[in-house]
Amino acid sequence: MNGVPLRFPVTCPKCGRESLVEFPLVQIADAILNDRRIRLTAPCHGESWNANEIEVQQICEYLDAACLDRRKTSVAGLGLSCSPGDCDRTEGIA
Ligand SMILES: [Zn+2]
């Protein structure tokens, strides 16, 4: 029920290739709302790293768009506001 995927591009730190990855939307939203780190993985090299501030901002934009799409379904049920203000709360994420 909460398995709504969020797709967004990540750039591999090893080869610089951009790949589309898919994470559970709930997991990403939870991390952003709770100022937790988002662990990203690049499929081409299996490399994983914590999203930096810029990446979190980008992910936040994708999350925002997904929330608009799905407002009537799962996201609304989670009680997420997904307001742009949430994206300003990335200062605490190292
Ligand atoms: Zn790579």
PDB file of C-alpha atoms and ligand atoms in Angstrom:
ATOM      1  CA  MET A   1       0.000   0.000   0.000  1.00  0.00           C
ATOM      2  CA  ASN A   2       2.866   2.346   0.786  1.00  0.00           C
ATOM      3  CA  GLY A   3       4.980   1.020  -2.024  1.00  0.00           C
ATOM      4  CA  VAL A   4       4.594   4.043  -4.277  1.00  0.00           C
ATOM      5  CA  PRO A   5       7.891   4.507  -6.103  1.00  0.00           C
ATOM      6  CA  LEU A   6       9.665   7.800  -6.609  1.00  0.00           C
ATOM      7  CA  ARG A   7      11.935   7.939  -9.644  1.00  0.00           C
ATOM      8  CA  PHE A   8      14.710  10.471 -10.036  1.00  0.00           C
ATOM      9  CA  PRO A   9      18.110  10.676 -11.717  1.00  0.00           C
ATOM     10  CA  VAL A  10      21.347  10.264  -9.788  1.00  0.00           C
ATOM     11  CA  THR A  11      24.858  10.875 -11.042  1.00  0.00           C
ATOM     12  CA  CYS A  12      27.331   8.084 -10.410  1.00  0.00           C
ATOM     13  CA  PRO A  13      30.347   9.401  -8.464  1.00  0.00           C
ATOM     14  CA  LYS A  14      32.598   6.918 -10.249  1.00  0.00           C
ATOM     15  CA  CYS A  15      31.784   7.407 -13.906  1.00  0.00           C
ATOM     16  CA  GLY A  16      29.552  10.494 -13.868  1.00  0.00           C
ATOM     17  CA  ARG A  17      26.786   8.689 -15.692  1.00  0.00           C
ATOM     18  CA  GLU A  18      23.271   9.770 -14.889  1.00  0.00           C
ATOM     19  CA  SER A  19      20.876   6.935 -14.130  1.00  0.00           C
ATOM     20  CA  LEU A  20      17.256   6.845 -13.174  1.00  0.00           C
ATOM     21  CA  VAL A  21      16.773   5.211  -9.817  1.00  0.00           C
ATOM     22  CA  GLU A  22      13.650   4.249  -7.970  1.00  0.00           C
ATOM     23  CA  PHE A  23      13.105   4.401  -4.227  1.00  0.00           C
ATOM     24  CA  PRO A  24       9.971   3.986  -2.153  1.00  0.00           C
ATOM     25  CA  LEU A  25       8.404   7.429  -2.008  1.00  0.00           C
ATOM     26  CA  VAL A  26       7.611   6.926   1.659  1.00  0.00           C
ATOM     27  CA  GLN A  27      11.247   6.294   2.482  1.00  0.00           C
ATOM     28  CA  ILE A  28      12.409   9.450   0.709  1.00  0.00           C
ATOM     29  CA  ALA A  29       9.640  11.601   2.142  1.00  0.00           C
ATOM     30  CA  ASP A  30      10.353  10.268   5.606  1.00  0.00           C
ATOM     31  CA  ALA A  31      14.047  11.044   5.287  1.00  0.00           C
ATOM     32  CA  ILE A  32      13.416  14.590   4.086  1.00  0.00           C
ATOM     33  CA  LEU A  33      10.766  15.371   6.661  1.00  0.00           C
ATOM     34  CA  ASN A  34      12.895  13.982   9.476  1.00  0.00           C
ATOM     35  CA  ASP A  35      16.174  15.512   8.308  1.00  0.00           C
ATOM     36  CA  ARG A  36      17.682  12.108   7.787  1.00  0.00           C
ATOM     37  CA  ARG A  37      20.214  11.301   5.143  1.00  0.00           C
ATOM     38  CA  ILE A  38      19.091   9.800   1.882  1.00  0.00           C
ATOM     39  CA  ARG A  39      21.266   6.931   0.768  1.00  0.00           C
ATOM     40  CA  LEU A  40      21.627   6.873  -3.005  1.00  0.00           C
ATOM     41  CA  THR A  41      22.882   4.044  -5.158  1.00  0.00           C
ATOM     42  CA  ALA A  42      24.213   4.191  -8.705  1.00  0.00           C
ATOM     43  CA  PRO A  43      23.103   1.093 -10.624  1.00  0.00           C
ATOM     44  CA  CYS A  44      26.057   1.178 -13.031  1.00  0.00           C
ATOM     45  CA  HIS A  45      28.755   0.740 -10.375  1.00  0.00           C
ATOM     46  CA  GLY A  46      26.747  -0.266  -7.325  1.00  0.00           C
ATOM     47  CA  GLU A  47      28.278   2.751  -5.640  1.00  0.00           C
ATOM     48  CA  SER A  48      26.293   4.193  -2.740  1.00  0.00           C
ATOM     49  CA  TRP A  49      26.592   7.529  -0.975  1.00  0.00           C
ATOM     50  CA  ASN A  50      24.590   9.975   1.080  1.00  0.00           C
ATOM     51  CA  ALA A  51      22.737  12.584  -0.935  1.00  0.00           C
ATOM     52  CA  ASN A  52      24.344  15.997  -0.634  1.00  0.00           C
ATOM     53  CA  GLU A  53      22.416  19.226  -0.231  1.00  0.00           C
ATOM     54  CA  ILE A  54      22.048  19.789  -3.973  1.00  0.00           C
ATOM     55  CA  GLU A  55      20.868  16.230  -4.554  1.00  0.00           C
ATOM     56  CA  VAL A  56      18.387  16.504  -1.710  1.00  0.00           C
ATOM     57  CA  GLN A  57      17.003  19.688  -3.285  1.00  0.00           C
ATOM     58  CA  GLN A  58      16.586  17.885  -6.602  1.00  0.00           C
ATOM     59  CA  ILE A  59      14.967  14.874  -4.988  1.00  0.00           C
ATOM     60  CA  CYS A  60      12.688  17.232  -3.128  1.00  0.00           C
ATOM     61  CA  GLU A  61      11.515  18.671  -6.437  1.00  0.00           C
ATOM     62  CA  TYR A  62      10.735  15.209  -7.753  1.00  0.00           C
ATOM     63  CA  LEU A  63       8.985  14.399  -4.522  1.00  0.00           C
ATOM     64  CA  ASP A  64       6.983  17.575  -4.809  1.00  0.00           C
ATOM     65  CA  ALA A  65       5.901  16.692  -8.339  1.00  0.00           C
ATOM     66  CA  ALA A  66       5.019  13.166  -7.274  1.00  0.00           C
ATOM     67  CA  CYS A  67       2.996  14.531  -4.389  1.00  0.00           C
ATOM     68  CA  LEU A  68       0.988  16.717  -6.747  1.00  0.00           C
ATOM     69  CA  ASP A  69       0.312  13.688  -8.922  1.00  0.00           C
ATOM     70  CA  ARG A  70      -0.662  11.480  -6.072  1.00  0.00           C
ATOM     71  CA  ARG A  71      -2.254  13.897  -3.681  1.00  0.00           C
ATOM     72  CA  LYS A  72      -5.517  12.026  -3.853  1.00  0.00           C
ATOM     73  CA  THR A  73      -3.964   8.658  -3.157  1.00  0.00           C
ATOM     74  CA  SER A  74      -1.134   7.381  -1.019  1.00  0.00           C
ATOM     75  CA  VAL A  75       0.620  10.602  -0.141  1.00  0.00           C
ATOM     76  CA  ALA A  76      -2.503  12.193   1.229  1.00  0.00           C
ATOM     77  CA  GLY A  77      -2.948   9.114   3.357  1.00  0.00           C
ATOM     78  CA  LEU A  78       0.505   9.602   4.827  1.00  0.00           C
ATOM     79  CA  GLY A  79      -0.310  13.108   5.962  1.00  0.00           C
ATOM     80  CA  LEU A  80       2.620  14.617   4.120  1.00  0.00           C
ATOM     81  CA  SER A  81       2.331  18.266   3.342  1.00  0.00           C
ATOM     82  CA  CYS A  82       5.021  18.341   0.671  1.00  0.00           C
ATOM     83  CA  SER A  83       5.042  22.112   0.767  1.00  0.00           C
ATOM     84  CA  PRO A  84       8.024  23.876  -0.779  1.00  0.00           C
ATOM     85  CA  GLY A  85       8.997  24.814   2.768  1.00  0.00           C
ATOM     86  CA  ASP A  86      10.049  21.219   3.373  1.00  0.00           C
ATOM     87  CA  CYS A  87      12.757  21.702   0.802  1.00  0.00           C
ATOM     88  CA  ASP A  88      14.231  24.567   2.786  1.00  0.00           C
ATOM     89  CA  ARG A  89      14.944  22.274   5.677  1.00  0.00           C
ATOM     90  CA  THR A  90      17.989  20.707   4.092  1.00  0.00           C
ATOM     91  CA  GLU A  91      20.578  22.808   5.942  1.00  0.00           C
ATOM     92  CA  GLY A  92      20.809  20.201   8.651  1.00  0.00           C
ATOM     93  CA  ILE A  93      21.609  17.436   6.210  1.00  0.00           C
ATOM     94  CA  ALA A  94      25.332  17.079   5.838  1.00  0.00           C
TER      95      ALA A  94
HETATM   96 ZN    ZN B   1      29.057   4.425 -12.676  1.00  0.00          ZN
END
